[in-house]
Structures are given as C-alpha cells and as structure tokens.
Amino acid sequence: MADLVQHYLDRIRAEQIELRDGTLASYIPELADVDPEGFGLSLSSSDGYVYESGDTAVEFTIQSISKPFTYALALSQIGQDAVDARIGVEPSGEAFNEISVDDVTKTPKNAMINAGAIAAVSLIPGASPDERFDRILAFYSACAGRRLDIDMDVYLSEKETGNRNRAIAYMLTSFGVLDGDPDDVLDVYFRQCSVKVTSTDLARMAATLARGGLNPLTGRRVVDAGVVRRTLSVMVTCGMYDATGDWVSAVGMPAKSGVGGGIVAVLPGQLGIGVYSPRLDSRGNSVRGVQVCRSLSAQLGLHFLTVGRESSSTLRAVFDVSPGIRVYEVQGDLLFAGAEQVLRTAEHERGEYDVAVLDVTRVDDINDAARGMLTGMRASLTAAGKEAYLVDPDGRVVPADRRDDYDAIVFRTLDEAVDAARQSGIG
Ligand code: DON
C-alpha cells in the first residue's frame, strides 16, 4: 500500500536520525548557520507519485547537485561532440574543488568536479550572464515541475569567497577551455549553486531523469533520452567524487551530492530520491544522506545492477469477476517499483471492492522487497475492513512450506479464490 511505502521511508529515516556525525559547511555564514537537525527524505515514483518523510519542505541550496543538470542542458543545447571537446567523462578520484585538468587533453576530467561544472556553464548559450542563468533556472524548474528561485545571500557570499573557483576559471581560460570573460561565467556558476530546492524538488528532478527526460508530474519532455543517459553515466562514475567507488558498490544509483546537504539519486526507469541533511563528511557528502541511500538501496533492492528481465508493465489486467471481487493480475519480474505500483492501485481503489484477489501466476521473478510488500498488503487491507486473497500456484510470494501460515487466503487458481470469496458471502 501507499501506507506501507510511507512506513518504509519513515523507518529508514528514523534509523538515521540519531546519527550526528559530520559538520556543516562553514566556508560561508549562510551554510554554517542552518539547523543541523534538518532531515528530509522524498521518493518519487516514475509516474510522479511522491512519498515524503520529515523536513521535505525545508529549502536549502542545490550547490553541486546543479552540476549534472547544467551538464545535461549543455548537451542538449550544443550537442555531445561540442561538449566533449571541452569536458571529459573520466572519474577524477579527486576532491570536488581540485585545481586540475586532464594531463593530455588539458580539459576538465568530468562535469561533476568544479572545473568541469564551470566549463559546462560557459557552454550554455546566452548573450549575457542573465540570459545564461535564466536558461539554466528555467531548465532546473522544468525538471522540478515548479518555478525555482535563488537564495541571494548565499549567492553573494559564494561570489565574495569563491577564490578557489576563480583560480579554476582563470586556469581554464589559460588552457582555452573557457571562452569569454571568466568572471561572467563564475557569476552564473555561483548563481546556479545558490538555487533553492527541497528534498521533494530533488526527488522530482531525479524522477525526470529516471523517466529519460520526461517530467512525470507535468507530463512535459524536458530533455531527450540520449542526453539523460550520458548525464547519468557521468553521475555513476563521478557523482560522489572520491567516494564514488564505494557509493556505486553499496548504493548503486547514479547520484550527486551538494555541500548544502542534499543528495539526488536516480534509479533509471523506476524512481527518484531526494535527501536533505546538512552535516557533511570529509568529502562534502551528507552523512545521513549517504546512510539513508545505503539503507534504501539495501532494504528496497534498488541497486541499478539488479535488473528485471522484462520491462513490460507490471499490472497485466484489473477486472471484477462479480460485484465486490476485484482481480489484480500481475506479470513479469517484480521489484520494488512494480510492487509499489500494484499496491498503490489496490489501495486507491479499495472503496470499490470487498475482496482484492492478487493473481501472481504470471510473475516470473520477485525480490524480497516486493515479496514483503505483497504480503504486507493483506494487513493494510484488513485494517480497512477488506479482504485480500492471493493466487500463487508456484509459491512466488508465499513459498509452499509457509502456505499453512496463510491458510484460506492463498490459492492455486483464480477460480478457487473466487469460490472462496463467494462462500464467505461476497460476490
Ligand atoms: O563550488 C563550490 O565551492 C560550491 N558552491 C559548491 C560545491 C559543492 O556543493 C560540492 N559538493 N559537495
């Protein structure tokens, strides 16, 4: 049920709430002064349904999470070849603010470190810094599905203190990577880092990437699928800086962190995650954010190398066999996102039936997260005064040796389930 997923998120967040390791970013007063306890977790399904837990309405600055989005915009505006001529796609294994370029090409190693991000800003067409920034802000807003805005205080402080970024921009100019005035480019970079978002905005932006560039909330295509694939590839290999290898092994989702305390993570085709908690580890990644993503991935089976064999839609058919008895026929490989879709549909419609019959005869493979959700569905439905039956001839959801625990609700055929419902006076 939707309630069940909500419960998972609340629990995963609660598990980390006592974690107070790490420190706030302190290079500007606006970041040093935020409430260190702020903690929000948002998850958007690929059809745009958002679950929220904790401080999901708190705004914070996007900071480096802006980088993949500006990179995507550059790719879509001037094409991959032109972008590749200025920015590489190799992991640097360096800190985000390393003053470095590739030894051979003399271009930034990737668009997730500051050097590459500043270069990406310079590739956005625009006659003035204002025009360039307007284009960037419109793009972020289209991904989030609402008009975003900038935190002026953060912007002014970033600009005042940004000597290291200034060093990077002037170095790039000397190598011929930046055209035009480096201070104009930096001004736009400081502004883009200062855009305010919530964890829910990040989840929605992530869901837009998960859907290959289509915002599931607005139904608008924001960018094409090839650009998203390239952007996600760079997020996989470079998104968490020098912690990327560990992240990919343990979490397995393209992601990006920011020193404002946000993390965005994308499970292609399935969902988008946004987390906010401002205490950072030594690499500039949110401490709780990293832990929450590790738990989500482990507990809900979200590693992107856990791939279902079939991509066909999960709900094959929904029909009433007689008044009060509704059948949900599920098919294919069932992972977290597919199970969530089935459960949410059944919950949404629960006013329309007395018995929900979940027929998993055509399910090929199922993981523990989906299995737990389908068995948990019964408890939620009985709490709402409904009954839930399962047609599971091959023991995909309830293995044969546990069938006795579920006596009278697990059946071998749909006819048996329907007969049982009728005998209990329904239909
Ligand atoms: O460029 C900077 O220094 C900041 N405005 C953004 C850095 C950032 O978020 C690094 N990520 N963890």
PDB file of N, CA and C in Angstrom, residues 188-261:
ATOM      1  N   VAL A 188      27.583  33.173 -13.121  1.00  0.00           N
ATOM      2  CA  VAL A 188      26.466  32.248 -13.386  1.00  0.00           C
ATOM      3  C   VAL A 188      26.640  30.972 -12.557  1.00  0.00           C
ATOM      4  N   TYR A 189      27.877  30.498 -12.427  1.00  0.00           N
ATOM      5  CA  TYR A 189      28.126  29.299 -11.610  1.00  0.00           C
ATOM      6  C   TYR A 189      27.707  29.541 -10.152  1.00  0.00           C
ATOM      7  N   PHE A 190      28.079  30.696  -9.599  1.00  0.00           N
ATOM      8  CA  PHE A 190      27.694  30.999  -8.210  1.00  0.00           C
ATOM      9  C   PHE A 190      26.172  31.086  -8.078  1.00  0.00           C
ATOM     10  N   ARG A 191      25.528  31.640  -9.080  1.00  0.00           N
ATOM     11  CA  ARG A 191      24.064  31.732  -9.018  1.00  0.00           C
ATOM     12  C   ARG A 191      23.441  30.345  -9.082  1.00  0.00           C
ATOM     13  N   GLN A 192      23.941  29.495  -9.970  1.00  0.00           N
ATOM     14  CA  GLN A 192      23.303  28.174 -10.097  1.00  0.00           C
ATOM     15  C   GLN A 192      23.484  27.353  -8.820  1.00  0.00           C
ATOM     16  N   CYS A 193      24.627  27.524  -8.135  1.00  0.00           N
ATOM     17  CA  CYS A 193      24.837  26.804  -6.863  1.00  0.00           C
ATOM     18  C   CYS A 193      23.874  27.304  -5.786  1.00  0.00           C
ATOM     19  N   SER A 194      23.338  28.510  -5.955  1.00  0.00           N
ATOM     20  CA  SER A 194      22.515  29.144  -4.922  1.00  0.00           C
ATOM     21  C   SER A 194      21.021  28.977  -5.160  1.00  0.00           C
ATOM     22  N   VAL A 195      20.655  28.135  -6.106  1.00  0.00           N
ATOM     23  CA  VAL A 195      19.225  27.891  -6.343  1.00  0.00           C
ATOM     24  C   VAL A 195      18.656  27.078  -5.179  1.00  0.00           C
ATOM     25  N   LYS A 196      17.474  27.512  -4.692  1.00  0.00           N
ATOM     26  CA  LYS A 196      16.862  26.845  -3.528  1.00  0.00           C
ATOM     27  C   LYS A 196      15.977  25.677  -3.972  1.00  0.00           C
ATOM     28  N   VAL A 197      16.143  24.563  -3.289  1.00  0.00           N
ATOM     29  CA  VAL A 197      15.309  23.378  -3.555  1.00  0.00           C
ATOM     30  C   VAL A 197      14.908  22.740  -2.227  1.00  0.00           C
ATOM     31  N   THR A 198      13.936  21.833  -2.291  1.00  0.00           N
ATOM     32  CA  THR A 198      13.589  20.979  -1.152  1.00  0.00           C
ATOM     33  C   THR A 198      13.965  19.539  -1.533  1.00  0.00           C
ATOM     34  N   SER A 199      13.892  18.640  -0.573  1.00  0.00           N
ATOM     35  CA  SER A 199      14.186  17.242  -0.929  1.00  0.00           C
ATOM     36  C   SER A 199      13.155  16.735  -1.933  1.00  0.00           C
ATOM     37  N   THR A 200      11.927  17.256  -1.848  1.00  0.00           N
ATOM     38  CA  THR A 200      10.908  16.824  -2.818  1.00  0.00           C
ATOM     39  C   THR A 200      11.217  17.344  -4.222  1.00  0.00           C
ATOM     40  N   ASP A 201      11.737  18.577  -4.314  1.00  0.00           N
ATOM     41  CA  ASP A 201      12.170  19.058  -5.639  1.00  0.00           C
ATOM     42  C   ASP A 201      13.228  18.123  -6.211  1.00  0.00           C
ATOM     43  N   LEU A 202      14.174  17.726  -5.354  1.00  0.00           N
ATOM     44  CA  LEU A 202      15.252  16.846  -5.839  1.00  0.00           C
ATOM     45  C   LEU A 202      14.687  15.503  -6.298  1.00  0.00           C
ATOM     46  N   ALA A 203      13.708  14.971  -5.534  1.00  0.00           N
ATOM     47  CA  ALA A 203      13.104  13.692  -5.932  1.00  0.00           C
ATOM     48  C   ALA A 203      12.413  13.839  -7.290  1.00  0.00           C
ATOM     49  N   ARG A 204      11.763  14.968  -7.491  1.00  0.00           N
ATOM     50  CA  ARG A 204      11.076  15.180  -8.771  1.00  0.00           C
ATOM     51  C   ARG A 204      12.072  15.362  -9.911  1.00  0.00           C
ATOM     52  N   MET A 205      13.164  16.085  -9.637  1.00  0.00           N
ATOM     53  CA  MET A 205      14.195  16.259 -10.668  1.00  0.00           C
ATOM     54  C   MET A 205      14.811  14.900 -11.010  1.00  0.00           C
ATOM     55  N   ALA A 206      15.002  14.081  -9.962  1.00  0.00           N
ATOM     56  CA  ALA A 206      15.558  12.740 -10.173  1.00  0.00           C
ATOM     57  C   ALA A 206      14.584  11.879 -10.969  1.00  0.00           C
ATOM     58  N   ALA A 207      13.281  12.014 -10.666  1.00  0.00           N
ATOM     59  CA  ALA A 207      12.288  11.209 -11.387  1.00  0.00           C
ATOM     60  C   ALA A 207      12.253  11.591 -12.867  1.00  0.00           C
ATOM     61  N   THR A 208      12.500  12.871 -13.140  1.00  0.00           N
ATOM     62  CA  THR A 208      12.553  13.306 -14.545  1.00  0.00           C
ATOM     63  C   THR A 208      13.710  12.605 -15.268  1.00  0.00           C
ATOM     64  N   LEU A 209      14.839  12.469 -14.568  1.00  0.00           N
ATOM     65  CA  LEU A 209      15.957  11.727 -15.174  1.00  0.00           C
ATOM     66  C   LEU A 209      15.611  10.235 -15.258  1.00  0.00           C
ATOM     67  N   ALA A 210      14.945   9.721 -14.211  1.00  0.00           N
ATOM     68  CA  ALA A 210      14.566   8.299 -14.222  1.00  0.00           C
ATOM     69  C   ALA A 210      13.648   7.991 -15.400  1.00  0.00           C
ATOM     70  N   ARG A 211      12.841   8.967 -15.791  1.00  0.00           N
ATOM     71  CA  ARG A 211      11.929   8.778 -16.920  1.00  0.00           C
ATOM     72  C   ARG A 211      12.571   9.170 -18.253  1.00  0.00           C
ATOM     73  N   GLY A 212      13.889   9.262 -18.291  1.00  0.00           N
ATOM     74  CA  GLY A 212      14.571   9.554 -19.556  1.00  0.00           C
ATOM     75  C   GLY A 212      14.303  10.963 -20.059  1.00  0.00           C
ATOM     76  N   GLY A 213      13.999  11.906 -19.143  1.00  0.00           N
ATOM     77  CA  GLY A 213      13.870  13.302 -19.553  1.00  0.00           C
ATOM     78  C   GLY A 213      12.436  13.798 -19.598  1.00  0.00           C
ATOM     79  N   LEU A 214      11.476  12.911 -19.276  1.00  0.00           N
ATOM     80  CA  LEU A 214      10.075  13.338 -19.236  1.00  0.00           C
ATOM     81  C   LEU A 214       9.676  13.572 -17.782  1.00  0.00           C
ATOM     82  N   ASN A 215       9.210  14.785 -17.478  1.00  0.00           N
ATOM     83  CA  ASN A 215       8.795  15.062 -16.103  1.00  0.00           C
ATOM     84  C   ASN A 215       7.442  14.393 -15.850  1.00  0.00           C
ATOM     85  N   PRO A 216       7.401  13.386 -14.949  1.00  0.00           N
ATOM     86  CA  PRO A 216       6.142  12.656 -14.770  1.00  0.00           C
ATOM     87  C   PRO A 216       5.056  13.498 -14.110  1.00  0.00           C
ATOM     88  N   LEU A 217       5.445  14.581 -13.432  1.00  0.00           N
ATOM     89  CA  LEU A 217       4.462  15.447 -12.777  1.00  0.00           C
ATOM     90  C   LEU A 217       3.734  16.307 -13.806  1.00  0.00           C
ATOM     91  N   THR A 218       4.508  16.926 -14.696  1.00  0.00           N
ATOM     92  CA  THR A 218       3.906  17.858 -15.655  1.00  0.00           C
ATOM     93  C   THR A 218       3.573  17.186 -16.984  1.00  0.00           C
ATOM     94  N   GLY A 219       4.153  16.004 -17.203  1.00  0.00           N
ATOM     95  CA  GLY A 219       3.943  15.329 -18.485  1.00  0.00           C
ATOM     96  C   GLY A 219       4.753  15.945 -19.619  1.00  0.00           C
ATOM     97  N   ARG A 220       5.610  16.910 -19.273  1.00  0.00           N
ATOM     98  CA  ARG A 220       6.403  17.589 -20.330  1.00  0.00           C
ATOM     99  C   ARG A 220       7.750  16.917 -20.531  1.00  0.00           C
ATOM    100  N   ARG A 221       8.159  16.777 -21.787  1.00  0.00           N
ATOM    101  CA  ARG A 221       9.519  16.314 -22.049  1.00  0.00           C
ATOM    102  C   ARG A 221      10.457  17.493 -21.884  1.00  0.00           C
ATOM    103  N   VAL A 222      11.452  17.328 -20.996  1.00  0.00           N
ATOM    104  CA  VAL A 222      12.343  18.430 -20.669  1.00  0.00           C
ATOM    105  C   VAL A 222      13.634  18.313 -21.477  1.00  0.00           C
ATOM    106  N   VAL A 223      14.029  17.071 -21.737  1.00  0.00           N
ATOM    107  CA  VAL A 223      15.310  16.839 -22.408  1.00  0.00           C
ATOM    108  C   VAL A 223      15.228  15.446 -23.024  1.00  0.00           C
ATOM    109  N   ASP A 224      16.073  15.164 -24.036  1.00  0.00           N
ATOM    110  CA  ASP A 224      15.878  13.854 -24.662  1.00  0.00           C
ATOM    111  C   ASP A 224      16.653  12.741 -23.957  1.00  0.00           C
ATOM    112  N   ALA A 225      16.231  11.517 -24.267  1.00  0.00           N
ATOM    113  CA  ALA A 225      16.705  10.351 -23.504  1.00  0.00           C
ATOM    114  C   ALA A 225      18.215  10.127 -23.658  1.00  0.00           C
ATOM    115  N   GLY A 226      18.772  10.460 -24.819  1.00  0.00           N
ATOM    116  CA  GLY A 226      20.210  10.259 -25.029  1.00  0.00           C
ATOM    117  C   GLY A 226      21.032  11.158 -24.106  1.00  0.00           C
ATOM    118  N   VAL A 227      20.564  12.378 -23.935  1.00  0.00           N
ATOM    119  CA  VAL A 227      21.238  13.321 -23.030  1.00  0.00           C
ATOM    120  C   VAL A 227      21.170  12.796 -21.598  1.00  0.00           C
ATOM    121  N   VAL A 228      20.013  12.276 -21.207  1.00  0.00           N
ATOM    122  CA  VAL A 228      19.866  11.756 -19.848  1.00  0.00           C
ATOM    123  C   VAL A 228      20.801  10.559 -19.641  1.00  0.00           C
ATOM    124  N   ARG A 229      20.885   9.698 -20.629  1.00  0.00           N
ATOM    125  CA  ARG A 229      21.758   8.522 -20.492  1.00  0.00           C
ATOM    126  C   ARG A 229      23.209   8.958 -20.263  1.00  0.00           C
ATOM    127  N   ARG A 230      23.654   9.940 -21.030  1.00  0.00           N
ATOM    128  CA  ARG A 230      25.023  10.428 -20.878  1.00  0.00           C
ATOM    129  C   ARG A 230      25.217  11.066 -19.485  1.00  0.00           C
ATOM    130  N   THR A 231      24.244  11.857 -19.082  1.00  0.00           N
ATOM    131  CA  THR A 231      24.341  12.542 -17.782  1.00  0.00           C
ATOM    132  C   THR A 231      24.392  11.518 -16.645  1.00  0.00           C
ATOM    133  N   LEU A 232      23.520  10.521 -16.707  1.00  0.00           N
ATOM    134  CA  LEU A 232      23.502   9.504 -15.648  1.00  0.00           C
ATOM    135  C   LEU A 232      24.807   8.713 -15.631  1.00  0.00           C
ATOM    136  N   SER A 233      25.380   8.492 -16.812  1.00  0.00           N
ATOM    137  CA  SER A 233      26.654   7.762 -16.867  1.00  0.00           C
ATOM    138  C   SER A 233      27.729   8.511 -16.094  1.00  0.00           C
ATOM    139  N   VAL A 234      27.766   9.825 -16.292  1.00  0.00           N
ATOM    140  CA  VAL A 234      28.781  10.619 -15.594  1.00  0.00           C
ATOM    141  C   VAL A 234      28.477  10.675 -14.090  1.00  0.00           C
ATOM    142  N   MET A 235      27.192  10.688 -13.748  1.00  0.00           N
ATOM    143  CA  MET A 235      26.839  10.664 -12.315  1.00  0.00           C
ATOM    144  C   MET A 235      27.296   9.332 -11.682  1.00  0.00           C
ATOM    145  N   VAL A 236      27.145   8.235 -12.404  1.00  0.00           N
ATOM    146  CA  VAL A 236      27.564   6.933 -11.861  1.00  0.00           C
ATOM    147  C   VAL A 236      29.059   6.939 -11.564  1.00  0.00           C
ATOM    148  N   THR A 237      29.834   7.437 -12.502  1.00  0.00           N
ATOM    149  CA  THR A 237      31.284   7.294 -12.365  1.00  0.00           C
ATOM    150  C   THR A 237      31.934   8.427 -11.571  1.00  0.00           C
ATOM    151  N   CYS A 238      31.259   9.573 -11.475  1.00  0.00           N
ATOM    152  CA  CYS A 238      31.919  10.735 -10.864  1.00  0.00           C
ATOM    153  C   CYS A 238      31.070  11.478  -9.836  1.00  0.00           C
ATOM    154  N   GLY A 239      29.817  11.071  -9.651  1.00  0.00           N
ATOM    155  CA  GLY A 239      28.870  11.896  -8.894  1.00  0.00           C
ATOM    156  C   GLY A 239      29.229  12.108  -7.443  1.00  0.00           C
ATOM    157  N   MET A 240      29.874  11.129  -6.821  1.00  0.00           N
ATOM    158  CA  MET A 240      30.164  11.270  -5.396  1.00  0.00           C
ATOM    159  C   MET A 240      31.669  11.511  -5.179  1.00  0.00           C
ATOM    160  N   TYR A 241      32.303  12.120  -6.164  1.00  0.00           N
ATOM    161  CA  TYR A 241      33.720  12.496  -6.074  1.00  0.00           C
ATOM    162  C   TYR A 241      34.596  11.302  -5.728  1.00  0.00           C
ATOM    163  N   ASP A 242      35.501  11.511  -4.751  1.00  0.00           N
ATOM    164  CA  ASP A 242      36.448  10.439  -4.418  1.00  0.00           C
ATOM    165  C   ASP A 242      35.794   9.331  -3.586  1.00  0.00           C
ATOM    166  N   ALA A 243      34.477   9.438  -3.332  1.00  0.00           N
ATOM    167  CA  ALA A 243      33.778   8.327  -2.662  1.00  0.00           C
ATOM    168  C   ALA A 243      32.935   7.537  -3.668  1.00  0.00           C
ATOM    169  N   THR A 244      33.147   7.780  -4.951  1.00  0.00           N
ATOM    170  CA  THR A 244      32.254   7.208  -5.957  1.00  0.00           C
ATOM    171  C   THR A 244      32.271   5.682  -5.991  1.00  0.00           C
ATOM    172  N   GLY A 245      33.454   5.076  -5.880  1.00  0.00           N
ATOM    173  CA  GLY A 245      33.539   3.610  -5.963  1.00  0.00           C
ATOM    174  C   GLY A 245      32.731   2.952  -4.869  1.00  0.00           C
ATOM    175  N   ASP A 246      32.889   3.461  -3.655  1.00  0.00           N
ATOM    176  CA  ASP A 246      32.165   2.924  -2.517  1.00  0.00           C
ATOM    177  C   ASP A 246      30.655   3.106  -2.727  1.00  0.00           C
ATOM    178  N   TRP A 247      30.283   4.275  -3.205  1.00  0.00           N
ATOM    179  CA  TRP A 247      28.874   4.584  -3.429  1.00  0.00           C
ATOM    180  C   TRP A 247      28.253   3.622  -4.457  1.00  0.00           C
ATOM    181  N   VAL A 248      28.941   3.456  -5.561  1.00  0.00           N
ATOM    182  CA  VAL A 248      28.379   2.599  -6.617  1.00  0.00           C
ATOM    183  C   VAL A 248      28.260   1.161  -6.114  1.00  0.00           C
ATOM    184  N   SER A 249      29.245   0.700  -5.345  1.00  0.00           N
ATOM    185  CA  SER A 249      29.167  -0.673  -4.828  1.00  0.00           C
ATOM    186  C   SER A 249      28.020  -0.823  -3.842  1.00  0.00           C
ATOM    187  N   ALA A 250      27.907   0.128  -2.913  1.00  0.00           N
ATOM    188  CA  ALA A 250      26.960  -0.056  -1.810  1.00  0.00           C
ATOM    189  C   ALA A 250      25.550   0.411  -2.159  1.00  0.00           C
ATOM    190  N   VAL A 251      25.433   1.474  -2.938  1.00  0.00           N
ATOM    191  CA  VAL A 251      24.119   2.056  -3.219  1.00  0.00           C
ATOM    192  C   VAL A 251      23.667   1.707  -4.639  1.00  0.00           C
ATOM    193  N   GLY A 252      24.572   1.905  -5.595  1.00  0.00           N
ATOM    194  CA  GLY A 252      24.249   1.511  -6.961  1.00  0.00           C
ATOM    195  C   GLY A 252      23.158   2.339  -7.605  1.00  0.00           C
ATOM    196  N   MET A 253      23.250   3.667  -7.432  1.00  0.00           N
ATOM    197  CA  MET A 253      22.340   4.551  -8.175  1.00  0.00           C
ATOM    198  C   MET A 253      23.139   5.767  -8.625  1.00  0.00           C
ATOM    199  N   PRO A 254      22.963   6.214  -9.874  1.00  0.00           N
ATOM    200  CA  PRO A 254      23.574   7.472 -10.274  1.00  0.00           C
ATOM    201  C   PRO A 254      23.123   8.551  -9.297  1.00  0.00           C
ATOM    202  N   ALA A 255      24.069   9.371  -8.838  1.00  0.00           N
ATOM    203  CA  ALA A 255      23.723  10.311  -7.774  1.00  0.00           C
ATOM    204  C   ALA A 255      24.607  11.537  -7.824  1.00  0.00           C
ATOM    205  N   LYS A 256      24.201  12.553  -7.078  1.00  0.00           N
ATOM    206  CA  LYS A 256      25.034  13.752  -6.928  1.00  0.00           C
ATOM    207  C   LYS A 256      24.744  14.368  -5.575  1.00  0.00           C
ATOM    208  N   SER A 257      25.830  14.814  -4.935  1.00  0.00           N
ATOM    209  CA  SER A 257      25.674  15.459  -3.629  1.00  0.00           C
ATOM    210  C   SER A 257      25.996  16.947  -3.752  1.00  0.00           C
ATOM    211  N   GLY A 258      25.614  17.699  -2.727  1.00  0.00           N
ATOM    212  CA  GLY A 258      25.960  19.122  -2.683  1.00  0.00           C
ATOM    213  C   GLY A 258      26.294  19.524  -1.263  1.00  0.00           C
ATOM    214  N   VAL A 259      27.115  20.555  -1.096  1.00  0.00           N
ATOM    215  CA  VAL A 259      27.507  20.961   0.259  1.00  0.00           C
ATOM    216  C   VAL A 259      26.374  21.639   1.027  1.00  0.00           C
ATOM    217  N   GLY A 260      25.254  21.907   0.366  1.00  0.00           N
ATOM    218  CA  GLY A 260      24.067  22.390   1.073  1.00  0.00           C
ATOM    219  C   GLY A 260      23.410  21.279   1.876  1.00  0.00           C
ATOM    220  N   GLY A 261      23.840  20.033   1.673  1.00  0.00           N
ATOM    221  CA  GLY A 261      23.296  18.896   2.432  1.00  0.00           C
ATOM    222  C   GLY A 261      22.365  18.004   1.631  1.00  0.00           C
TER     223      GLY A 261
END
